Amino acid sequence: MPSVDLQTLSDLLPPGRLSDDAASQAAFESDGLTAFRCRPLAVVIPQNETEVVQTVRWCDQHAVPFVARGSGTSLSGGSMPVAGGIVISLNRLRQIIKVDPDNRIAVVQPGVINLHVSAAAARHGLYYAPDPSSQKICTIGGNIAFNSGGAHCLKYGMTSNHVIGIRAVTASGEIVTFGGESLESVGPDFTGLFCGSEGLFGVALEITLRLLPQPECFHTVLVGYRSLRAAGDAVSAVIDSGLLPGAMEIMEALAIEAAEAATQCGYPKGAAAVLIVELEGPREKIEAEKQQLESIIAATDAFETVVAADDQQRAGIWAGRKSAFSAVGKLSPDFLVQDGVVPRKRLGDALEAIEGFSKDSGLRVANVFHAGDGNLHPLILFDDSVDGELERAEALAGKILDLCVQMGGSITGEHGVGMEKREFLPKMYDEPTMELMHRLRAAFDPQTIANPGKMFPGAEAPALSSHGLHPLEKAGVISRE
Amino acid sequence: MSELVDVETIAALQELVRHSESILVVGNRTKPALSSVAAPTQRVTTRSLSGIIEYEPSEFTFTALAGTTLAEIKAALASKNQYLPFDPFLTETDATADDNATTGAGATIAGTLAAGLSGPGRHRYGGVRDFVLAAQFVAGDGNLIQSGGKVVKNAAGFDIPKLLVGSCGRLGAITALTFKVFPRPVEFHTYQLQSADHEEAARLIAALARGRWELDAIDYRSESRSIWIRIGAAKAVCDAIATDISRSLQTHTVAPMTDEQAVQSWAPLMQLRFGGSNRRSIVKIPMVLQQMQRLATWCDDRRDKVSLHASVAGSIGWLAVADDTLADVDAFLADASMTGLVIRGDQQSTGRWMLGTRRSAPIDQKIKDAMDPPGRFPNLGGE
Ligand SMILES: Cc1cc2nc3c(=O)[nH]c(=O)nc-3n(C[C@H](O)[C@H](O)[C@H](O)COP(=O)(O)OP(=O)(O)OC[C@H]3O[C@@H](n4cnc5c(N)ncnc54)[C@H](O)[C@@H]3O)c2cc1C
């Protein structure tokens, strides 16, 4: 890497924006995938859009790589710094520019926290639907880059389904505007292309989001099963019935046990699996649908069914679910989480195969998943202080990803490819398709300076180091789904 | 101009793309304005690349070849009580098509996606962009591309299927598409609400869209100032919701349409023939409620020439226009900083299908070059 004169960047910005001391470098060296670390050359914390654009243009002029960063909760190493590069930390761009209740939109800066959008919209009876478990802390910029999901994707889709306009600066310094304030646009859906680009196109500066009316009623049911297969069959029965629940989640024994210990959520004792089904909508519809759901569940092999009687009980059911991963994480010094997707009908086969992999490798795997859309979240437990366990855990994770591809699914449902799964992308897409993706990236970033080493295989991996829960998980601020 | 070539295999389409200077793919040409190109261009139809390849009702997904008609897809989905919630247009065979370009056959799935058209049902769950999962297409260099994933959730790689939405054949020749589908409500019922003027209509639409009722569609026929509300549920449930809406809006009655009235109301819109015989051109106009009011007022002064149907709670204007008035629409939209897309119409007067304010961003051409390195598909500009 040619040496760069950081002073020229510092001169462009007001004092205090740029820091290159060891403490600042260390503060940003990792993200939610704590297995990887890499120190950046410097960190820029811009206060406004102009400063972001100036920084990106400087990077372009000097061919210096940069990584846009929101809250750094990426679970795939997406926001990990690049060696010799600049981290552009966007947390100070946190203004909700407007909420327009009549057109049901919000215009926000990229550093706005996901949950703050719903909080601002709430007084109009509106909310922002995408709800990653990290929503108390993750930013809209990060959500867009990863096309993040949550528990409600089957019915409401992912982040990109709720983004209607983006203003961004491309890696080559061009300011681009895609979409706008209308739900519709004409011409190619560039907004859709930008969502999920994992920071490889440039930096989103202003985002227009679609808001939805808050659901009036929830009907939440927790069901205990003696086998995982019986829980899976219940999901199929719900799907076949024509109901469209807002969420359908399954947790298996190890996760239930851990959640119970952490939150005393009162899940059915002795269950091999629990299923949570939640209906939501206007009371007239829910009244009719809940009877239908009751008879579907009654016809399954359930041994215990709990219907949330009030908001408090509903919150209790969800607390168990939402705490599951952090709780399981506490059972083990280190863990890796995957988020591959399989066709729903293959869920049972996939879980059986994962159990086999787990036995072969001697590592425990806890499963919690978005059953409605086949999105697995196997949590692989290991201890990095034991020689070879990390390698075994990574090999196991790789087998799970291969399995998802073989079953016609995807290597990632919501966490993105990032640094972690980049070697697997060519297993999903053939050579001409990969080449086209490279060309698209070059349209935005001809010098390959925006978040290099992510999504595409081949780049050098940074050294592996310590593991464990995300610092905010340890502090109990967030939990993962 | 060269003749329309009908390809029967993907390999034949790849060959044709590789050996053409300029090529544009069409389906059944239900939206002829989108395939009008000034320069000599080889036109090829994928209508014979037809058929549903995979349909997994339990997965909420299907994959169909590009030329599969919406009619065939709708029927297959209906047999399993499922549907495409974004309500695609031009499903039926159009007996009144008198345009040489159209065959009268209904729209194909690839044409619908490439045109980026979503009907009134877009309001509840989103548009064609929100339901496409995977796209197989021939890029400008003749390579066959497999983009997206065939499962309902996938965040791997760039979302190229979405980029093809609205690309009008200028970024790739689509050969097959995978969509997400939803269970179809047992019934749909439509109700009508009368507003005094456009301002009140905008206010009512905003209140309806923000309410607790989860309405399936909220449309506005500006000529009659009537708002149509569609709800998807059993009749008793729909009636209860409609009664509550009436109560909540106080001065307004939400009156049920009979099934026959509902069909008569929606059908001309779904065929984009609601302008009658003298307003046959159709322009799609993305907008917000304030722009809807302005456009509706402009239309009031030219009733025999233009008619506005505002769909998706004021997000899309469908304008039925007399051919000789397209230039006026262009001027109005430019003045109002709005954009229109001519779907059907004689563009002699304007010479293009984008009206009003048009984009000219360098990034657009760079993306086009990435998708079509040799530049075989016509330009994005729509001239
Ligand atoms: C405990 C926990 C639970 C989680 N639960 C979920 C979940 O349920 N569902 C889910 O989908 N994810 C989940 N995640 C993953 C993570 O929270 C999401 O990927 C989130 O969107 C990242 O947001 P962030 O602000 O932390 O972004 P960062 O991690 O800072 O960045 C993520 C990516 O976005 C890019 N980026 C950031 N800002 C911009 C911008 N303005 N312009 C362009 N690119 C940008 C970065 O370069 C990087 O590639 C979880 C993570 C944790 C730690």
Tab-separated table of N, CA, C and O in Angstrom, chain A residues 101-104 124 126 153-154 158 160-161 174 176-177 181-190 201 213 216 242 281-285 341 343-345 370 373 375 410 412-414 429 432-433 436-437 439 443 455, chain B residues 56 58-60 122 129-130 141 145-146 148 152-156 158 162-163 165-166 180 182-183 206 209-214 232 241 284 286-290 315-316 339 341 359 362-364 366-367 370 373 380:
chain	number	residue	atom	x	y	z
A	101	PRO	N	-46.963	11.667	7.758
A	101	PRO	CA	-47.973	10.648	8.064
A	101	PRO	C	-48.965	10.438	6.920
A	101	PRO	O	-49.461	9.326	6.739
A	102	ASP	N	-49.241	11.482	6.141
A	102	ASP	CA	-50.225	11.324	5.069
A	102	ASP	C	-49.731	10.381	3.976
A	102	ASP	O	-50.477	9.560	3.460
A	103	ASN	N	-48.465	10.533	3.633
A	103	ASN	CA	-47.914	9.635	2.611
A	103	ASN	C	-47.217	8.428	3.235
A	103	ASN	O	-46.656	7.602	2.521
A	104	ARG	N	-47.227	8.363	4.557
A	104	ARG	CA	-46.660	7.240	5.310
A	104	ARG	C	-45.202	6.970	4.937
A	104	ARG	O	-44.835	5.862	4.564
A	124	HIS	N	-48.256	8.895	15.069
A	124	HIS	CA	-49.195	8.909	13.940
A	124	HIS	C	-49.832	7.540	13.744
A	124	HIS	O	-50.487	7.295	12.730
A	126	LEU	N	-48.167	4.880	13.182
A	126	LEU	CA	-47.398	4.187	12.146
A	126	LEU	C	-46.148	3.553	12.763
A	126	LEU	O	-45.749	3.898	13.874
A	153	CYS	N	-40.483	-11.364	8.325
A	153	CYS	CA	-40.169	-11.242	6.894
A	153	CYS	C	-41.149	-11.942	5.965
A	153	CYS	O	-41.338	-11.501	4.835
A	154	LEU	N	-41.750	-13.044	6.408
A	154	LEU	CA	-42.628	-13.764	5.485
A	154	LEU	C	-43.755	-12.834	5.035
A	154	LEU	O	-44.063	-12.705	3.857
A	158	MET	N	-38.206	-7.890	3.616
A	158	MET	CA	-36.964	-7.479	4.252
A	158	MET	C	-36.839	-5.948	4.180
A	158	MET	O	-37.762	-5.273	3.739
A	160	SER	N	-35.312	-4.008	2.091
A	160	SER	CA	-35.471	-3.379	0.762
A	160	SER	C	-36.944	-3.181	0.397
A	160	SER	O	-37.259	-2.296	-0.392
A	161	ASN	N	-37.816	-3.980	0.962
A	161	ASN	CA	-39.238	-3.814	0.669
A	161	ASN	C	-39.816	-2.566	1.324
A	161	ASN	O	-40.954	-2.189	1.069
A	174	GLU	N	-19.552	10.324	-6.881
A	174	GLU	CA	-20.732	10.871	-7.549
A	174	GLU	C	-21.927	10.812	-6.585
A	174	GLU	O	-22.154	9.792	-5.930
A	176	VAL	N	-25.664	10.320	-6.081
A	176	VAL	CA	-26.746	9.727	-6.874
A	176	VAL	C	-28.041	9.733	-6.069
A	176	VAL	O	-28.019	9.627	-4.847
A	177	THR	N	-29.156	9.877	-6.769
A	177	THR	CA	-30.460	9.820	-6.119
A	177	THR	C	-31.285	8.753	-6.804
A	177	THR	O	-31.455	8.779	-8.022
A	181	GLU	N	-40.077	9.968	-2.975
A	181	GLU	CA	-41.066	9.907	-1.898
A	181	GLU	C	-42.301	9.110	-2.282
A	181	GLU	O	-43.116	8.792	-1.432
A	182	SER	N	-42.460	8.834	-3.572
A	182	SER	CA	-43.603	8.014	-3.974
A	182	SER	C	-43.216	6.547	-3.810
A	182	SER	O	-42.053	6.184	-3.971
A	183	LEU	N	-44.220	5.712	-3.509
A	183	LEU	CA	-43.958	4.273	-3.414
A	183	LEU	C	-43.470	3.721	-4.744
A	183	LEU	O	-42.798	2.715	-4.806
A	184	GLU	N	-43.866	4.378	-5.820
A	184	GLU	CA	-43.546	3.884	-7.150
A	184	GLU	C	-42.540	4.790	-7.823
A	184	GLU	O	-42.389	5.958	-7.467
A	185	SER	N	-41.869	4.245	-8.837
A	185	SER	CA	-41.018	5.088	-9.664
A	185	SER	C	-41.101	4.551	-11.087
A	185	SER	O	-41.760	3.546	-11.318
A	186	VAL	N	-40.467	5.220	-12.019
A	186	VAL	CA	-40.386	4.659	-13.368
A	186	VAL	C	-38.914	4.422	-13.684
A	186	VAL	O	-38.038	5.043	-13.090
A	187	GLY	N	-38.663	3.507	-14.592
A	187	GLY	CA	-37.287	3.132	-14.898
A	187	GLY	C	-36.825	2.029	-13.955
A	187	GLY	O	-37.558	1.633	-13.047
A	188	PRO	N	-35.598	1.528	-14.180
A	188	PRO	CA	-35.100	0.410	-13.376
A	188	PRO	C	-35.099	0.738	-11.890
A	188	PRO	O	-34.913	1.885	-11.503
A	189	ASP	N	-35.277	-0.273	-11.078
A	189	ASP	CA	-35.385	-0.070	-9.635
A	189	ASP	C	-33.976	-0.017	-9.025
A	189	ASP	O	-33.508	-0.965	-8.399
A	190	PHE	N	-33.323	1.110	-9.213
A	190	PHE	CA	-31.961	1.268	-8.693
A	190	PHE	C	-31.946	1.225	-7.160
A	190	PHE	O	-30.976	0.783	-6.552
A	201	PHE	N	-20.970	-0.212	-2.834
A	201	PHE	CA	-21.296	0.781	-3.869
A	201	PHE	C	-20.916	2.202	-3.441
A	201	PHE	O	-20.702	3.067	-4.272
A	213	PRO	N	-49.231	1.187	9.051
A	213	PRO	CA	-50.041	1.384	10.255
A	213	PRO	C	-49.709	0.301	11.280
A	213	PRO	O	-49.519	-0.855	10.903
A	216	GLU	N	-53.373	-3.487	14.916
A	216	GLU	CA	-54.242	-3.179	16.058
A	216	GLU	C	-54.174	-4.262	17.134
A	216	GLU	O	-54.088	-3.970	18.319
A	242	GLY	N	-53.892	-21.406	4.720
A	242	GLY	CA	-54.208	-20.123	4.105
A	242	GLY	C	-54.058	-18.945	5.054
A	242	GLY	O	-54.262	-17.810	4.671
A	281	GLY	N	-53.385	-7.952	13.156
A	281	GLY	CA	-54.262	-7.271	12.214
A	281	GLY	C	-55.429	-6.634	12.935
A	281	GLY	O	-55.458	-6.558	14.168
A	282	PRO	N	-56.436	-6.162	12.183
A	282	PRO	CA	-57.604	-5.555	12.813
A	282	PRO	C	-58.413	-6.599	13.586
A	282	PRO	O	-58.427	-7.770	13.210
A	283	ARG	N	-59.076	-6.170	14.631
A	283	ARG	CA	-59.736	-7.125	15.532
A	283	ARG	C	-60.750	-8.007	14.819
A	283	ARG	O	-60.882	-9.185	15.130
A	284	GLU	N	-61.438	-7.428	13.823
A	284	GLU	CA	-62.451	-8.224	13.127
A	284	GLU	C	-61.816	-9.434	12.438
A	284	GLU	O	-62.379	-10.524	12.424
A	285	LYS	N	-60.646	-9.217	11.835
A	285	LYS	CA	-59.981	-10.319	11.135
A	285	LYS	C	-59.377	-11.301	12.131
A	285	LYS	O	-59.466	-12.523	11.954
A	341	VAL	N	-30.663	-20.366	4.483
A	341	VAL	CA	-32.094	-20.582	4.238
A	341	VAL	C	-32.280	-21.873	3.455
A	341	VAL	O	-31.501	-22.165	2.552
A	343	PRO	N	-35.586	-24.396	1.613
A	343	PRO	CA	-37.029	-24.401	1.350
A	343	PRO	C	-37.734	-24.939	2.605
A	343	PRO	O	-37.224	-25.866	3.247
A	344	ARG	N	-38.870	-24.357	2.931
A	344	ARG	CA	-39.547	-24.699	4.182
A	344	ARG	C	-39.770	-26.197	4.337
A	344	ARG	O	-39.579	-26.755	5.412
A	345	LYS	N	-40.121	-26.864	3.232
A	345	LYS	CA	-40.423	-28.301	3.344
A	345	LYS	C	-39.171	-29.124	3.657
A	345	LYS	O	-39.267	-30.280	4.012
A	370	HIS	N	-36.419	-18.828	12.054
A	370	HIS	CA	-37.620	-18.218	11.493
A	370	HIS	C	-38.269	-19.307	10.632
A	370	HIS	O	-37.934	-19.469	9.464
A	373	ASP	N	-40.131	-18.755	7.076
A	373	ASP	CA	-39.426	-18.560	5.820
A	373	ASP	C	-38.162	-19.411	5.688
A	373	ASP	O	-37.301	-19.113	4.885
A	375	ASN	N	-35.580	-19.810	7.388
A	375	ASN	CA	-34.306	-19.162	7.721
A	375	ASN	C	-33.746	-19.759	9.019
A	375	ASN	O	-34.255	-19.513	10.105
A	410	SER	N	-30.295	-20.616	0.359
A	410	SER	CA	-29.346	-19.506	0.278
A	410	SER	C	-28.368	-19.577	1.448
A	410	SER	O	-28.704	-20.082	2.520
A	412	THR	N	-27.312	-16.997	3.016
A	412	THR	CA	-27.692	-15.997	4.016
A	412	THR	C	-29.091	-15.446	3.774
A	412	THR	O	-29.439	-15.071	2.655
A	413	GLY	N	-29.880	-15.451	4.823
A	413	GLY	CA	-31.240	-14.901	4.719
A	413	GLY	C	-31.293	-13.442	5.106
A	413	GLY	O	-32.161	-12.700	4.654
A	414	GLU	N	-30.360	-13.014	5.977
A	414	GLU	CA	-30.439	-11.631	6.444
A	414	GLU	C	-29.135	-11.044	6.970
A	414	GLU	O	-29.009	-9.840	7.076
A	429	TYR	N	-23.863	-18.754	-7.130
A	429	TYR	CA	-23.976	-18.114	-8.449
A	429	TYR	C	-22.855	-18.582	-9.364
A	429	TYR	O	-21.702	-18.671	-8.944
A	432	PRO	N	-20.714	-16.546	-15.000
A	432	PRO	CA	-21.220	-15.324	-15.667
A	432	PRO	C	-21.955	-14.399	-14.695
A	432	PRO	O	-21.845	-13.169	-14.793
A	433	THR	N	-22.669	-14.984	-13.727
A	433	THR	CA	-23.420	-14.159	-12.779
A	433	THR	C	-22.461	-13.431	-11.835
A	433	THR	O	-22.634	-12.245	-11.536
A	436	LEU	N	-20.918	-10.599	-13.694
A	436	LEU	CA	-21.847	-9.468	-13.813
A	436	LEU	C	-21.880	-8.670	-12.502
A	436	LEU	O	-21.899	-7.436	-12.507
A	437	MET	N	-21.849	-9.385	-11.376
A	437	MET	CA	-21.854	-8.671	-10.094
A	437	MET	C	-20.585	-7.812	-9.961
A	437	MET	O	-20.640	-6.699	-9.456
A	439	ARG	N	-18.999	-6.471	-12.404
A	439	ARG	CA	-19.154	-5.305	-13.301
A	439	ARG	C	-20.057	-4.256	-12.653
A	439	ARG	O	-19.821	-3.056	-12.751
A	443	ALA	N	-19.234	-0.352	-11.656
A	443	ALA	CA	-19.996	0.824	-12.110
A	443	ALA	C	-20.033	1.878	-11.005
A	443	ALA	O	-20.025	3.083	-11.263
A	455	MET	N	-17.934	-9.719	0.576
A	455	MET	CA	-18.885	-10.323	-0.372
A	455	MET	C	-18.228	-11.196	-1.452
A	455	MET	O	-18.655	-12.311	-1.701
B	56	GLU	N	-44.555	-24.467	-5.961
B	56	GLU	CA	-44.555	-25.121	-4.654
B	56	GLU	C	-45.487	-24.344	-3.735
B	56	GLU	O	-45.047	-23.416	-3.058
B	58	SER	N	-46.601	-24.934	-0.914
B	58	SER	CA	-46.205	-24.921	0.497
B	58	SER	C	-45.012	-23.994	0.742
B	58	SER	O	-44.730	-23.607	1.865
B	59	GLU	N	-44.295	-23.636	-0.328
B	59	GLU	CA	-43.161	-22.715	-0.182
B	59	GLU	C	-43.557	-21.280	-0.481
B	59	GLU	O	-42.747	-20.370	-0.344
B	60	PHE	N	-44.779	-21.073	-0.960
B	60	PHE	CA	-45.222	-19.742	-1.407
B	60	PHE	C	-44.376	-19.235	-2.575
B	60	PHE	O	-44.106	-18.034	-2.679
B	122	ARG	N	-51.200	-3.403	-4.666
B	122	ARG	CA	-49.866	-2.996	-4.210
B	122	ARG	C	-49.935	-2.329	-2.843
B	122	ARG	O	-48.988	-2.359	-2.078
B	129	ARG	N	-41.928	-5.401	-7.392
B	129	ARG	CA	-40.558	-5.400	-6.855
B	129	ARG	C	-40.463	-6.164	-5.540
B	129	ARG	O	-39.405	-6.664	-5.179
B	130	ASP	N	-41.562	-6.188	-4.807
B	130	ASP	CA	-41.532	-6.806	-3.491
B	130	ASP	C	-41.818	-8.305	-3.532
B	130	ASP	O	-41.705	-8.988	-2.520
B	141	ASP	N	-24.094	-9.359	-23.295
B	141	ASP	CA	-23.012	-10.126	-23.917
B	141	ASP	C	-23.456	-11.534	-24.305
B	141	ASP	O	-22.649	-12.352	-24.748
B	145	ILE	N	-27.715	-15.371	-17.165
B	145	ILE	CA	-27.459	-14.986	-15.782
B	145	ILE	C	-28.550	-15.573	-14.880
B	145	ILE	O	-29.729	-15.532	-15.226
B	146	GLN	N	-28.117	-16.097	-13.718
B	146	GLN	CA	-29.078	-16.616	-12.730
B	146	GLN	C	-28.984	-15.723	-11.505
B	146	GLN	O	-28.047	-15.877	-10.737
B	148	GLY	N	-30.573	-13.758	-7.941
B	148	GLY	CA	-31.548	-13.949	-6.867
B	148	GLY	C	-31.561	-15.381	-6.379
B	148	GLY	O	-30.665	-16.166	-6.694
B	152	VAL	N	-37.961	-17.788	-0.210
B	152	VAL	CA	-38.618	-16.505	0.082
B	152	VAL	C	-37.699	-15.491	0.753
B	152	VAL	O	-38.014	-14.311	0.818
B	153	LYS	N	-36.568	-15.942	1.259
B	153	LYS	CA	-35.656	-15.014	1.936
B	153	LYS	C	-34.238	-15.277	1.452
B	153	LYS	O	-33.768	-16.403	1.501
B	154	ASN	N	-33.563	-14.248	0.995
B	154	ASN	CA	-32.210	-14.420	0.474
B	154	ASN	C	-31.514	-13.069	0.464
B	154	ASN	O	-32.025	-12.109	-0.099
B	155	ALA	N	-30.356	-12.989	1.110
B	155	ALA	CA	-29.630	-11.716	1.126
B	155	ALA	C	-28.244	-11.878	0.516
B	155	ALA	O	-27.355	-11.093	0.801
B	156	ALA	N	-28.048	-12.900	-0.313
B	156	ALA	CA	-26.712	-13.155	-0.861
B	156	ALA	C	-26.538	-12.521	-2.230
B	156	ALA	O	-27.309	-12.784	-3.139
B	158	PHE	N	-25.817	-9.177	-5.029
B	158	PHE	CA	-26.607	-7.987	-5.363
B	158	PHE	C	-28.018	-8.388	-5.806
B	158	PHE	O	-28.202	-9.429	-6.428
B	162	LYS	N	-34.413	-7.119	-8.669
B	162	LYS	CA	-35.113	-5.841	-8.478
B	162	LYS	C	-34.689	-4.816	-9.530
B	162	LYS	O	-35.493	-4.019	-9.989
B	163	LEU	N	-33.403	-4.857	-9.907
B	163	LEU	CA	-32.925	-3.908	-10.918
B	163	LEU	C	-33.684	-4.077	-12.236
B	163	LEU	O	-33.878	-3.121	-12.983
B	165	VAL	N	-36.783	-4.732	-12.549
B	165	VAL	CA	-38.136	-4.185	-12.444
B	165	VAL	C	-38.125	-2.775	-13.055
B	165	VAL	O	-37.343	-1.924	-12.650
B	166	GLY	N	-38.953	-2.566	-14.057
B	166	GLY	CA	-39.007	-1.251	-14.704
B	166	GLY	C	-37.919	-1.024	-15.742
B	166	GLY	O	-37.797	0.071	-16.289
B	180	LYS	N	-42.579	-14.740	-5.105
B	180	LYS	CA	-43.229	-15.132	-3.856
B	180	LYS	C	-44.739	-14.934	-4.064
B	180	LYS	O	-45.141	-13.993	-4.756
B	182	PHE	N	-48.808	-15.324	-1.994
B	182	PHE	CA	-49.452	-15.344	-0.678
B	182	PHE	C	-50.767	-16.116	-0.744
B	182	PHE	O	-51.346	-16.252	-1.824
B	183	PRO	N	-51.245	-16.580	0.413
B	183	PRO	CA	-52.593	-17.157	0.416
B	183	PRO	C	-53.610	-16.077	0.061
B	183	PRO	O	-53.455	-14.928	0.477
B	206	ALA	N	-55.593	9.596	3.141
B	206	ALA	CA	-54.543	9.538	4.169
B	206	ALA	C	-55.074	8.868	5.426
B	206	ALA	O	-54.402	8.017	6.026
B	209	ALA	N	-55.538	5.103	4.843
B	209	ALA	CA	-54.278	4.367	4.715
B	209	ALA	C	-53.556	4.244	6.052
B	209	ALA	O	-52.766	3.341	6.248
B	210	ARG	N	-53.846	5.167	6.950
B	210	ARG	CA	-53.165	5.171	8.229
B	210	ARG	C	-53.937	4.393	9.300
B	210	ARG	O	-53.423	4.124	10.368
B	211	GLY	N	-55.157	4.062	8.974
B	211	GLY	CA	-56.048	3.445	9.966
B	211	GLY	C	-55.667	2.016	10.318
B	211	GLY	O	-54.746	1.448	9.760
B	212	ARG	N	-56.445	1.461	11.219
B	212	ARG	CA	-56.145	0.136	11.770
B	212	ARG	C	-56.694	-0.993	10.896
B	212	ARG	O	-56.512	-2.162	11.207
B	213	TRP	N	-57.349	-0.639	9.766
B	213	TRP	CA	-58.201	-1.632	9.092
B	213	TRP	C	-57.492	-2.571	8.123
B	213	TRP	O	-58.091	-3.493	7.627
B	214	GLU	N	-56.255	-2.317	7.801
B	214	GLU	CA	-55.512	-3.150	6.835
B	214	GLU	C	-56.282	-3.325	5.532
B	214	GLU	O	-56.620	-4.443	5.136
B	232	GLY	N	-60.016	-7.585	1.840
B	232	GLY	CA	-59.938	-9.025	1.562
B	232	GLY	C	-60.258	-9.822	2.814
B	232	GLY	O	-59.415	-9.932	3.687
B	241	ILE	N	-65.804	-4.060	9.174
B	241	ILE	CA	-64.727	-3.077	9.023
B	241	ILE	C	-65.267	-1.815	8.336
B	241	ILE	O	-64.992	-0.684	8.764
B	284	LYS	N	-48.385	6.136	-16.776
B	284	LYS	CA	-48.214	5.845	-15.350
B	284	LYS	C	-47.439	7.003	-14.715
B	284	LYS	O	-46.389	7.392	-15.217
B	286	PRO	N	-45.854	8.181	-11.050
B	286	PRO	CA	-45.592	8.045	-9.606
B	286	PRO	C	-45.874	9.371	-8.913
B	286	PRO	O	-45.556	10.427	-9.458
B	287	MET	N	-46.474	9.342	-7.737
B	287	MET	CA	-46.801	10.617	-7.082
B	287	MET	C	-47.031	10.429	-5.582
B	287	MET	O	-47.026	9.315	-5.069
B	288	VAL	N	-47.213	11.561	-4.897
B	288	VAL	CA	-47.647	11.548	-3.504
B	288	VAL	C	-48.975	12.311	-3.466
B	288	VAL	O	-49.405	12.876	-4.486
B	289	LEU	N	-49.631	12.324	-2.313
B	289	LEU	CA	-51.000	12.856	-2.253
B	289	LEU	C	-51.125	14.310	-2.718
B	289	LEU	O	-52.094	14.676	-3.391
B	290	GLN	N	-50.142	15.143	-2.370
B	290	GLN	CA	-50.214	16.547	-2.779
B	290	GLN	C	-50.179	16.649	-4.303
B	290	GLN	O	-50.892	17.447	-4.916
B	315	SER	N	-50.448	6.880	-4.587
B	315	SER	CA	-49.036	6.735	-4.969
B	315	SER	C	-48.816	6.608	-6.469
B	315	SER	O	-47.719	6.866	-6.956
B	316	ILE	N	-49.824	6.141	-7.169
B	316	ILE	CA	-49.678	5.991	-8.622
B	316	ILE	C	-50.866	6.645	-9.311
B	316	ILE	O	-52.014	6.365	-8.973
B	339	THR	N	-42.802	12.741	-13.223
B	339	THR	CA	-42.392	11.929	-14.368
B	339	THR	C	-43.531	10.999	-14.762
B	339	THR	O	-44.253	10.518	-13.889
B	341	LEU	N	-44.692	7.646	-17.471
B	341	LEU	CA	-44.243	6.582	-18.362
B	341	LEU	C	-45.418	6.217	-19.263
B	341	LEU	O	-46.473	5.804	-18.775
B	359	ARG	N	-34.719	11.627	-15.656
B	359	ARG	CA	-33.400	11.471	-15.022
B	359	ARG	C	-32.312	11.574	-16.057
B	359	ARG	O	-32.472	11.090	-17.169
B	362	PRO	N	-25.236	10.078	-14.619
B	362	PRO	CA	-24.186	9.242	-15.234
B	362	PRO	C	-24.203	7.795	-14.731
B	362	PRO	O	-23.911	6.877	-15.474
B	363	ILE	N	-24.611	7.595	-13.460
B	363	ILE	CA	-24.591	6.238	-12.914
B	363	ILE	C	-25.529	5.304	-13.691
B	363	ILE	O	-25.256	4.114	-13.839
B	364	ASP	N	-26.630	5.852	-14.202
B	364	ASP	CA	-27.585	5.008	-14.930
B	364	ASP	C	-26.895	4.328	-16.121
B	364	ASP	O	-27.067	3.131	-16.363
B	366	LYS	N	-23.721	3.835	-16.506
B	366	LYS	CA	-22.677	2.903	-16.040
B	366	LYS	C	-23.305	1.549	-15.675
B	366	LYS	O	-22.731	0.501	-15.944
B	367	ILE	N	-24.489	1.605	-15.061
B	367	ILE	CA	-25.174	0.348	-14.712
B	367	ILE	C	-25.612	-0.364	-15.987
B	367	ILE	O	-25.477	-1.580	-16.124
B	370	ALA	N	-22.758	-2.132	-17.452
B	370	ALA	CA	-22.398	-3.344	-16.721
B	370	ALA	C	-23.315	-4.502	-17.127
B	370	ALA	O	-22.874	-5.639	-17.266
B	373	PRO	N	-22.607	-4.907	-21.742
B	373	PRO	CA	-21.330	-4.301	-22.158
B	373	PRO	C	-21.267	-3.939	-23.646
B	373	PRO	O	-20.761	-2.868	-23.978
B	380	LEU	N	-31.668	3.517	-22.036
B	380	LEU	CA	-32.655	3.628	-20.960
B	380	LEU	C	-33.567	4.829	-21.124
B	380	LEU	O	-34.674	4.851	-20.603
